Short mmCIF file of C-alpha atoms in Angstrom, two decimals:
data_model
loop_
_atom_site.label_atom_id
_atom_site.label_comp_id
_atom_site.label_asym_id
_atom_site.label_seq_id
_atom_site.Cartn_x
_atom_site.Cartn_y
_atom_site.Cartn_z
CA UNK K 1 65.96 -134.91 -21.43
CA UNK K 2 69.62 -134.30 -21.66
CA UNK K 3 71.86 -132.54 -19.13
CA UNK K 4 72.22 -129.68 -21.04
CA UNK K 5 68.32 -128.81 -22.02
CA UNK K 6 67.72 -129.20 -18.42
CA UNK K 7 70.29 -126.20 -17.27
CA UNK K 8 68.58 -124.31 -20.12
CA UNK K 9 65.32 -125.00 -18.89
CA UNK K 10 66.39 -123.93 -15.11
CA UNK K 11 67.70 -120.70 -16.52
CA UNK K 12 64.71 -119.62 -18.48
CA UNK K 13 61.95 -120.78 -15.93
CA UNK K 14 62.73 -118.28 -13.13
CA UNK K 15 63.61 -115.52 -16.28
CA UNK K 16 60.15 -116.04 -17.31
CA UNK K 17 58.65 -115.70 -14.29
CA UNK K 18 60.37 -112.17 -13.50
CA UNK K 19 59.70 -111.05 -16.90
CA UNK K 20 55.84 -111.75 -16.33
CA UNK K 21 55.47 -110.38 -12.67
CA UNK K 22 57.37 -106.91 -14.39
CA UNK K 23 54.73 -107.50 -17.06
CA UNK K 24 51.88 -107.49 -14.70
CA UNK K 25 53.34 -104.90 -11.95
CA UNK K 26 53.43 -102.34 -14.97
CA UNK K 27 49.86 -102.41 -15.94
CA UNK K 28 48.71 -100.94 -12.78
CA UNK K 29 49.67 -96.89 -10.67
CA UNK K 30 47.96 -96.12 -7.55
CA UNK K 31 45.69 -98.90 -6.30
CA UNK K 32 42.92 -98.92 -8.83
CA UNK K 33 43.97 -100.10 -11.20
CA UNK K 34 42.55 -98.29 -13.92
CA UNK K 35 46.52 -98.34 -16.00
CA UNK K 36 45.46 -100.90 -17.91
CA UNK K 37 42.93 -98.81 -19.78
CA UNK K 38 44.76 -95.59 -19.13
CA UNK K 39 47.58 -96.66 -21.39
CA UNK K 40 45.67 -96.45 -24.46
CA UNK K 41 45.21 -92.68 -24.16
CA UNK K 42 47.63 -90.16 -25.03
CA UNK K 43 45.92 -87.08 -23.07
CA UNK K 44 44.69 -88.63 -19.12
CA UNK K 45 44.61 -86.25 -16.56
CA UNK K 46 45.93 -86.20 -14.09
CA UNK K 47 49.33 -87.93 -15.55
CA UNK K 48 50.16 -91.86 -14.51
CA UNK K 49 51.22 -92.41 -12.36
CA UNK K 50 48.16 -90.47 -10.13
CA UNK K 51 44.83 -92.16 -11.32
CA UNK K 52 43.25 -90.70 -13.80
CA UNK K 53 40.36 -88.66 -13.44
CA UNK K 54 39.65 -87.32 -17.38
CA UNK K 55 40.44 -87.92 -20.15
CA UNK K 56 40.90 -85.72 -23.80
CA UNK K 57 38.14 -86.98 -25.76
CA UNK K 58 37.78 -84.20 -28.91
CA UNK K 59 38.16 -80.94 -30.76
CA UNK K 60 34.83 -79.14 -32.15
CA UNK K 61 35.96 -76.04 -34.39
CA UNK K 62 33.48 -75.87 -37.04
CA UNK K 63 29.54 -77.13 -37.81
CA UNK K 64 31.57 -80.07 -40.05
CA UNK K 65 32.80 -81.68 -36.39
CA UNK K 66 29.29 -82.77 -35.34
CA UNK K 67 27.09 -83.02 -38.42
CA UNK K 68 27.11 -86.51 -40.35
CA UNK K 69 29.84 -87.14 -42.69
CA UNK K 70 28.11 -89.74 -45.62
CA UNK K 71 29.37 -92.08 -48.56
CA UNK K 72 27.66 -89.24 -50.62
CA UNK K 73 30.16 -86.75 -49.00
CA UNK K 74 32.99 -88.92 -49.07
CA UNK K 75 32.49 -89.45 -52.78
CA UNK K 76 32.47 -85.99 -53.51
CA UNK K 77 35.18 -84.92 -51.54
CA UNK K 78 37.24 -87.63 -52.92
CA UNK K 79 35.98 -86.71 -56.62
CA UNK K 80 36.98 -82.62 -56.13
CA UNK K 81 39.42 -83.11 -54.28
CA UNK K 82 38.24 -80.28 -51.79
CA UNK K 83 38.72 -80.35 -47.84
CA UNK K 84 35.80 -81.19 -45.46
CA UNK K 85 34.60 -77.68 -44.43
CA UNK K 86 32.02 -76.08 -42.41
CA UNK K 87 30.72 -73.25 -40.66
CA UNK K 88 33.87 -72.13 -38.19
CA UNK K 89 34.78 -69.74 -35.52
CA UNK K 90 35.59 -66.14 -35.87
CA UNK K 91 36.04 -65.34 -32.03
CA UNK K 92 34.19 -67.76 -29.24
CA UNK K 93 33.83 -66.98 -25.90
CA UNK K 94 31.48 -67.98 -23.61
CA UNK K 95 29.84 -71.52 -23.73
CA UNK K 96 26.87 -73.39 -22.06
CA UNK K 97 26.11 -77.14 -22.85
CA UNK K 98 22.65 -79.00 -22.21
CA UNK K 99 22.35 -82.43 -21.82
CA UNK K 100 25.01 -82.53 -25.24
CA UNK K 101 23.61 -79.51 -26.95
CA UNK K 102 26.35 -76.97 -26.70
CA UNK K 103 26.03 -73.30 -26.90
CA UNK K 104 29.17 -71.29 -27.78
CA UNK K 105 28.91 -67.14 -28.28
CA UNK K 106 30.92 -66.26 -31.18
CA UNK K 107 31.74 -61.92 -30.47
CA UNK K 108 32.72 -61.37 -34.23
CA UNK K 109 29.96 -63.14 -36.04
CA UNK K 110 27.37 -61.89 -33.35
CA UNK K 111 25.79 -64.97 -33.15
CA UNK K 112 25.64 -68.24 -30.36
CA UNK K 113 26.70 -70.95 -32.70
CA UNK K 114 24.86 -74.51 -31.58
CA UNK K 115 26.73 -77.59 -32.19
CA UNK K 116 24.19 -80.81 -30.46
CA UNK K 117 26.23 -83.61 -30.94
CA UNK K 118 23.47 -86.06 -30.06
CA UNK K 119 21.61 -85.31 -32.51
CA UNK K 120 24.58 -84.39 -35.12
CA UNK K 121 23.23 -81.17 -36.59
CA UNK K 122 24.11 -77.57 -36.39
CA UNK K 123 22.05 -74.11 -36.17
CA UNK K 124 22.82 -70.23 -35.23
CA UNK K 125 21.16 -68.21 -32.89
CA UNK K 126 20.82 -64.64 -32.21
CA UNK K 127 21.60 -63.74 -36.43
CA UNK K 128 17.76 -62.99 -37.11
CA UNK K 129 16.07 -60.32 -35.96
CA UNK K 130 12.40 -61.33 -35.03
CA UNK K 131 9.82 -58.61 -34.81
CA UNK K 132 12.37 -56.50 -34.07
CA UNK K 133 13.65 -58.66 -31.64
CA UNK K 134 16.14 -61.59 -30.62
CA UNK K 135 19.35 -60.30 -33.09
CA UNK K 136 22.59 -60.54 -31.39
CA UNK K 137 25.58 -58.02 -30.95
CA UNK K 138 28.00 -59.13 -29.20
CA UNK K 139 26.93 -62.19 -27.11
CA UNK K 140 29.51 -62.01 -23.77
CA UNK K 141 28.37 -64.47 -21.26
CA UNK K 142 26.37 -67.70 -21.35
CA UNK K 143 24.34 -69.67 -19.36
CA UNK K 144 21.26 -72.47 -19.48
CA UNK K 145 18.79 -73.79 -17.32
CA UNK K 146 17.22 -76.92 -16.51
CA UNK K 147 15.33 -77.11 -19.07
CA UNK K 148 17.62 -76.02 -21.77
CA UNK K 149 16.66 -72.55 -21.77
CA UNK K 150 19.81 -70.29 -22.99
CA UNK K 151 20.23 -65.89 -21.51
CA UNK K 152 23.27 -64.51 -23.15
CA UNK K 153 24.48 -61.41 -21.99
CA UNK K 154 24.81 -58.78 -24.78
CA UNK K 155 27.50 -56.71 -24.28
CA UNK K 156 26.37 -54.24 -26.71
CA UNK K 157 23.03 -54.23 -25.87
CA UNK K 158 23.86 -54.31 -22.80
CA UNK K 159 20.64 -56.88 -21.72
CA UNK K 160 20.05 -60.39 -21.31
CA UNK K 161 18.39 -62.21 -24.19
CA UNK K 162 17.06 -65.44 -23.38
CA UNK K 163 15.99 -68.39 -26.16
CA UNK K 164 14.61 -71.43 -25.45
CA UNK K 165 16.64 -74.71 -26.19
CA UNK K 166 15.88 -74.28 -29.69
CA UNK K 167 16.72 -70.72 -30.50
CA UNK K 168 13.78 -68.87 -30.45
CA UNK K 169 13.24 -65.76 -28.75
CA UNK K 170 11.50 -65.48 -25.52
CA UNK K 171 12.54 -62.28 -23.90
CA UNK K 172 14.91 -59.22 -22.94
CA UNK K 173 15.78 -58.65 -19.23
CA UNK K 174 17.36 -55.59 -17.81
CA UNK K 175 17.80 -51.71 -19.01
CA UNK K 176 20.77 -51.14 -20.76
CA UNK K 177 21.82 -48.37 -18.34
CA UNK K 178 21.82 -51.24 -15.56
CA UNK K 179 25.48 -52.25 -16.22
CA UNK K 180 28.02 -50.14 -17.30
CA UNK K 181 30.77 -53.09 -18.72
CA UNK K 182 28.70 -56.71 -19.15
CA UNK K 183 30.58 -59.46 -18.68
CA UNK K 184 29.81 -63.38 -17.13
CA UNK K 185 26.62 -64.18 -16.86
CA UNK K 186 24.76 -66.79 -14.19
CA UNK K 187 21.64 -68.05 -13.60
CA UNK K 188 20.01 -70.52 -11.00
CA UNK K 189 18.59 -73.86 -12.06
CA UNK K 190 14.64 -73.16 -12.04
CA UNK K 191 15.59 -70.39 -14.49
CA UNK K 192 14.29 -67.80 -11.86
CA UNK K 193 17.29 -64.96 -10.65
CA UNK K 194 19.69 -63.80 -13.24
CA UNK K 195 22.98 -62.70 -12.47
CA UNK K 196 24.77 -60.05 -14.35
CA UNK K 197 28.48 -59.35 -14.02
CA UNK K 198 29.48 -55.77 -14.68
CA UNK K 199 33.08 -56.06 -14.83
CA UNK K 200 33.54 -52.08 -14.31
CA UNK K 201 36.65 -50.36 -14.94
CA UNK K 202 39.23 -47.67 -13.62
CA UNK K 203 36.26 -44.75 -14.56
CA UNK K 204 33.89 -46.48 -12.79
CA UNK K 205 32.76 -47.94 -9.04
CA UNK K 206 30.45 -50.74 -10.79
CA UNK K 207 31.99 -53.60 -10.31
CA UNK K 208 29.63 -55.66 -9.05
CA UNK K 209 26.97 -58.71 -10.11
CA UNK K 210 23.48 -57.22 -10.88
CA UNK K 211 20.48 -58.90 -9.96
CA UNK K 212 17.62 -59.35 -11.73
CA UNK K 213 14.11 -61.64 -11.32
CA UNK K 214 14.39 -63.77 -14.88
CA UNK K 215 10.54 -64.49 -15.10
CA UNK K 216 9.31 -60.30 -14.56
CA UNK K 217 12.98 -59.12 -15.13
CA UNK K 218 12.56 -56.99 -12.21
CA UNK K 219 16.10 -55.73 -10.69
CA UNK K 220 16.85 -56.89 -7.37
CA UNK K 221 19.23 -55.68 -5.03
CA UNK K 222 22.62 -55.73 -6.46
CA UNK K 223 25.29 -58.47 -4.89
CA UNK K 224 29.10 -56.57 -3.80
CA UNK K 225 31.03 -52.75 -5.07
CA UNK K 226 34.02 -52.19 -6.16
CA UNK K 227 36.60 -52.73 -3.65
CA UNK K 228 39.18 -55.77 -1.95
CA UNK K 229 37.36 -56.57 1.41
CA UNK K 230 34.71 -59.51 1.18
CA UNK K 231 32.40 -59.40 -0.37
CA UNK K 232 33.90 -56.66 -2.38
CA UNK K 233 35.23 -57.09 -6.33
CA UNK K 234 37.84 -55.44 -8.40
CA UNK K 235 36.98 -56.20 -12.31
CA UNK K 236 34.79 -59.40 -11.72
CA UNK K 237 34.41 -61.98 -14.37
CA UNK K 238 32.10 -64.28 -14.32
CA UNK K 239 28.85 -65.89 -12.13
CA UNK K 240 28.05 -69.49 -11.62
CA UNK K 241 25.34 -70.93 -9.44
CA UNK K 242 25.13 -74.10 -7.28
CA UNK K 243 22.27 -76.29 -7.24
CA UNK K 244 21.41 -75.08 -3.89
CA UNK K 245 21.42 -71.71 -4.45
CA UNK K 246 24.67 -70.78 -4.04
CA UNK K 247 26.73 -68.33 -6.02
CA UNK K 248 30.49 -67.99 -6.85
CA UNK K 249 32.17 -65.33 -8.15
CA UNK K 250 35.13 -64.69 -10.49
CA UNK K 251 36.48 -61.58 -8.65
CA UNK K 252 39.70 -60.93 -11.31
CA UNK K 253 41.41 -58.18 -9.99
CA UNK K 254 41.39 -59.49 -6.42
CA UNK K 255 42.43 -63.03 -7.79
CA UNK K 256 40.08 -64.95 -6.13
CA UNK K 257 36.77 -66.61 -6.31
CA UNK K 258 34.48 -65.35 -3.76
CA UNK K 259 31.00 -67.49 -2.69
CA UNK K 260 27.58 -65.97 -1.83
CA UNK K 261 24.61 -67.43 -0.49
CA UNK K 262 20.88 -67.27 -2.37
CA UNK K 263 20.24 -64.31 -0.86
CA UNK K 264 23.56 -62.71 -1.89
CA UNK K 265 25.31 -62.84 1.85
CA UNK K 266 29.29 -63.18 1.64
CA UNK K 267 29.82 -67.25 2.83
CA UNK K 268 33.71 -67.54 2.04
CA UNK K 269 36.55 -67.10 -0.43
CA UNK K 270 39.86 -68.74 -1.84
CA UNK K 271 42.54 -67.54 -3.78
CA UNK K 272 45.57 -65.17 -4.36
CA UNK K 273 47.83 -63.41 -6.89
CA UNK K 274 50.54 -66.30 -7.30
CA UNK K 275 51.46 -68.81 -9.93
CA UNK K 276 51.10 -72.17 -7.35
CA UNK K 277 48.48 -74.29 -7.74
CA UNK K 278 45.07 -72.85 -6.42
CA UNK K 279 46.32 -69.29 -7.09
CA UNK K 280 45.52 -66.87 -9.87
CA UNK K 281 47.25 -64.81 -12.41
CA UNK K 282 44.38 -63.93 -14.53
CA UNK K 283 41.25 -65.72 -14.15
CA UNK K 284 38.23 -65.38 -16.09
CA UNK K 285 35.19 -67.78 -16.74
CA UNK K 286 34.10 -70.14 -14.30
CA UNK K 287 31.44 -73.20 -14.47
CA UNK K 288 29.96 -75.63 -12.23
CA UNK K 289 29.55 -79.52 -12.16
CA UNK K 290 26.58 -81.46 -10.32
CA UNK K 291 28.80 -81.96 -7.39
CA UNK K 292 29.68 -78.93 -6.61
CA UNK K 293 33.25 -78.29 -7.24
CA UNK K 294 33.63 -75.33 -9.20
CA UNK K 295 36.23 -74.79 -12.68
CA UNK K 296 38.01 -71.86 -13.11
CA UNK K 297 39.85 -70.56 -16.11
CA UNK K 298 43.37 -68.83 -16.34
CA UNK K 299 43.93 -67.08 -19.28
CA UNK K 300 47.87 -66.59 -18.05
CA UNK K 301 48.43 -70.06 -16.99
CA UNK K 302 46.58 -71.31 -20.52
CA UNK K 303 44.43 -73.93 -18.15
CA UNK K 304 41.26 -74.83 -16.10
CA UNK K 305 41.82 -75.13 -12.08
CA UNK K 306 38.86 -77.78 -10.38
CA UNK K 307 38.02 -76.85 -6.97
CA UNK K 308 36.08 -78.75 -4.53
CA UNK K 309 32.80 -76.09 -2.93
CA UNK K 310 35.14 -75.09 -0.32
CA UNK K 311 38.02 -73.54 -2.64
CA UNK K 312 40.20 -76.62 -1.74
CA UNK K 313 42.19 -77.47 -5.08
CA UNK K 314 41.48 -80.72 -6.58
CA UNK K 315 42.99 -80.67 -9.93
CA UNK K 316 44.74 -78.33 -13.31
CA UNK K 317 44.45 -79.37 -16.72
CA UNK K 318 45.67 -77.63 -19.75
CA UNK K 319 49.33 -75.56 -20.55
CA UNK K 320 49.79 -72.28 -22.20
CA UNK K 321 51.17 -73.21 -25.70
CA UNK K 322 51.40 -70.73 -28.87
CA UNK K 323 50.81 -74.41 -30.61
CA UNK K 324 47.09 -75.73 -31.15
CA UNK K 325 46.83 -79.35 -29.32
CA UNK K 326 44.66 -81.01 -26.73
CA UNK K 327 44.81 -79.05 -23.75
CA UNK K 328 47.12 -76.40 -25.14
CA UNK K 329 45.60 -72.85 -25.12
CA UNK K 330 47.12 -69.70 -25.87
CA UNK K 331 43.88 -67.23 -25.01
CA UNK K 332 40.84 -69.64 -22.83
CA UNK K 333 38.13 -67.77 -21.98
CA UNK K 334 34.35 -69.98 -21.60
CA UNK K 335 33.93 -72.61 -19.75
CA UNK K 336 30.80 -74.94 -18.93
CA UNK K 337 30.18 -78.94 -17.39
CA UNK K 338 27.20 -80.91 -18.75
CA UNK K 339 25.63 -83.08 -16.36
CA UNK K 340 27.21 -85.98 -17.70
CA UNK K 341 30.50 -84.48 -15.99
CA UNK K 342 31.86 -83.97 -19.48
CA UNK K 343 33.61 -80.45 -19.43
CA UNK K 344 34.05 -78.16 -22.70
CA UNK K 345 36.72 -75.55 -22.68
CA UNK K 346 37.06 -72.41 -25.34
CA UNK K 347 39.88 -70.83 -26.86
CA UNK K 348 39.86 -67.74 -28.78
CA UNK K 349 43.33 -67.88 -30.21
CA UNK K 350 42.84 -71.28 -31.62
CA UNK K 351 39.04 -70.60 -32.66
CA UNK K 352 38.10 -74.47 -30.62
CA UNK K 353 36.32 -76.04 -28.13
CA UNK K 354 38.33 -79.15 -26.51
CA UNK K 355 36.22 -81.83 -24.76
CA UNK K 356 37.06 -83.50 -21.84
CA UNK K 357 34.98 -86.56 -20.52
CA UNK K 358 35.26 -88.08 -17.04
CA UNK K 359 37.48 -91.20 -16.88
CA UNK K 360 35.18 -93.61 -15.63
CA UNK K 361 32.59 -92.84 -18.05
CA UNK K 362 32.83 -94.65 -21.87
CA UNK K 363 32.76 -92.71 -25.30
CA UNK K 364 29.02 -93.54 -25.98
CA UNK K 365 27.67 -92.59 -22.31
CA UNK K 366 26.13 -89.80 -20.87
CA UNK K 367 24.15 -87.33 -23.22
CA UNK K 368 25.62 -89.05 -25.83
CA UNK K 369 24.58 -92.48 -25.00
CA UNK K 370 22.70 -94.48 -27.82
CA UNK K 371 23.14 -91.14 -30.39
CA UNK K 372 24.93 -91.54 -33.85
CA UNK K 373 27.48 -89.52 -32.66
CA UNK K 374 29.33 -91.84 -30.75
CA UNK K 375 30.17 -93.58 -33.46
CA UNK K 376 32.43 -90.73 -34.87
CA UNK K 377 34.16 -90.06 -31.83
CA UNK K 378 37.69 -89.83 -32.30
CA UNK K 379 39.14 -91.44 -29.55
CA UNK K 380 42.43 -90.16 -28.15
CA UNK K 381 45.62 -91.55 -30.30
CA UNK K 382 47.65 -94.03 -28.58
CA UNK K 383 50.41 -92.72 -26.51
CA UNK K 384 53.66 -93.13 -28.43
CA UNK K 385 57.49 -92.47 -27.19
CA UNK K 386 58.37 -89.05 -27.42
CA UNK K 387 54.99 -87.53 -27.63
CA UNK K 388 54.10 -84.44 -26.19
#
């Protein structure tokens, strides 16, 4: 080897050696390194160089974003020259999911639109009236049980209608002079108590959450009145329920989220008027995962605030934007977490849905695992300088 090539090869050795340990060094934030699969996705939340904890995974907006999409289609499509269509939003609001099968209330088109994305097909509920029965008015809030079981409250009717997992009626609960201004809706796991929120309003003392037995649809004692002391609510918004039993409430106008026992007994609250993290300008919906920690929407912030059972703050995801994108919303209302930990987020303005899955768990897992429908996924573009 000449004298030369060796002083190149001198210089280069230690160059490449830097380079490399850079190389390496940069694939990894925090210590779990999870980068090197974060780095693929556009939309992680939160951002690098915190490890991630979800991740954007779709958009649903019409019936054509879950059903099966065939050469036959294709063909066609490409042959007319027409756009892939189906049946869309007019104005969704609140949303429940079962084991994949997701429920959103559409207040314009009167109907719970049903978009199982397992199984890749689509259906309405609530549009036919059955024996006089089961029509729809203006579905408000949403909930399902264990069993798939869906109650919408009807803010027109001003009842709870409840289906079973397929959309056919089972029965009404409540007398529509029960709640004066229907709102969220909650129910317990075993599909047993129902609570109603009745959001009130400056003519009236009834804001409160009415109770009522779901089986008998007896009316049980009612849970708070209008007022700012606990246990008290000014305009509430919503109901979710624990697995044990416990109940958390979207108290609006007091900016706060307020947490009741089974029996309806005041435990605790968290929250304040405030534009910090873990405060409130104008909350709304609210939904639950298998853990515990409770999601709240903010209509003014344009996001969804995760709290641990204790009102601690554990995470935000979303911005206000007056453009459509992942995790930009101009009006969110619903809400709801499938058991899977995947999390489903409405917004009005933009007439969608966006799906959010849980880092740690793959495209084709959960309530999707071994279903057609993971194979038409669209996973998150890669992230690219200069994106958004």
């Amino acid at each position: 080897m000449t004298p030369l090539l060796k002083m190149v090869q001198r210089l280069l050795i230690p160059s490449i050696v830097i380079a490399t340990i850079f190389t390496l060094g940069g694939c990894a934030y925090g210590t779990s390194g999870k980068a090197a699969k974060a780095e693929k996705f556009q939309f992680v939340f939160p951002e690098p160089p915190d490890d991630p904890r979800f991740v954007y995974e779709r958009t649903i907006k019409t019936s054509a974003d879950v059903q099966p999409f065939t050469d036959t289609d294709k063909f066609r499509l490409a042959f007319t020259g027409e756009k892939r269509s189906g049946e869309g939003f007019a104005k969704p609001y609140g949303v429940a999911v079962h084991h994949g099968r997701l429920f959103v209330g559409d207040t314009v088109r009167r109907v719970v639109m049903v978009f199982d994305l397992p199984e890749q097909k689509f259906f309405m509920i609530g549009d036919k009236e059955e024996d006089g029965v089961g029509k729809l008015y203006k579905p408000m809030g949403l909930d399902v049980d264990n069993k798939g079981n869906l109650y919408v409250l009807d803010a027109t009717a001003k009842q709870v209608v409840i289906y079973d997992r397929d959309g056919n009626f089972l029965r009404n609960v409540g007398n529509p002079n029960d709640i004066s201004r229907p709102a969220g809706l909650g129910v317990d796991r075993e599909g047993t108590r129902l609570y109603a929120v009745d959001i009130g309003g400056s003519s009236t003392d009834n804001h409160r959450v009415v109770v009522y037995d779901a089986l008998s649809g007896k009316r049980l004692p009612d849970i708070g009145k209008r007022g700012k002391e606990k246990g008290e609510f000014n305009l509430p918004r919503d109901a979710v329920v624990a697995q044990d039993g416990s109940i958390y409430i979207v108290d609006g106008g007091n900016f706060r989220v307020q947490k009741f026992s089974s029996d309806g007994k005041f435990v605790s609250t968290w929250g304040s008027i405030g534009r910090q993290g873990g405060q409130f300008s104008r909350p709304k919906e609210a939904a639950i995962d298998k853990d515990g920690n409770v999601y709240v929407v903010d209509t003014a912030f344009g996001n969804f605030q995760i709290f641990n059972s204790e009102g601690a703050l554990l995470l935000a995801i979303g911005n206000r934007s007056n453009t459509d994108g992942p995790a930009r919303y101009s009006l969110p209302s619903g809400i709801a977490v499938d058991d899977d930990g995947r999390i489903y987020m409405v917004d009005q303005f933009f007439r969608k849905v966006d799906v959010f899955r849980p880092f740690i768990l793959d495209s084709e897992e959960g309530y999707y695992a071994g279903s057609a429908i993971s194979a038409t996924i669209e996973e998150p573009q890669p992230s690219t300088a200069g994106a958004e």
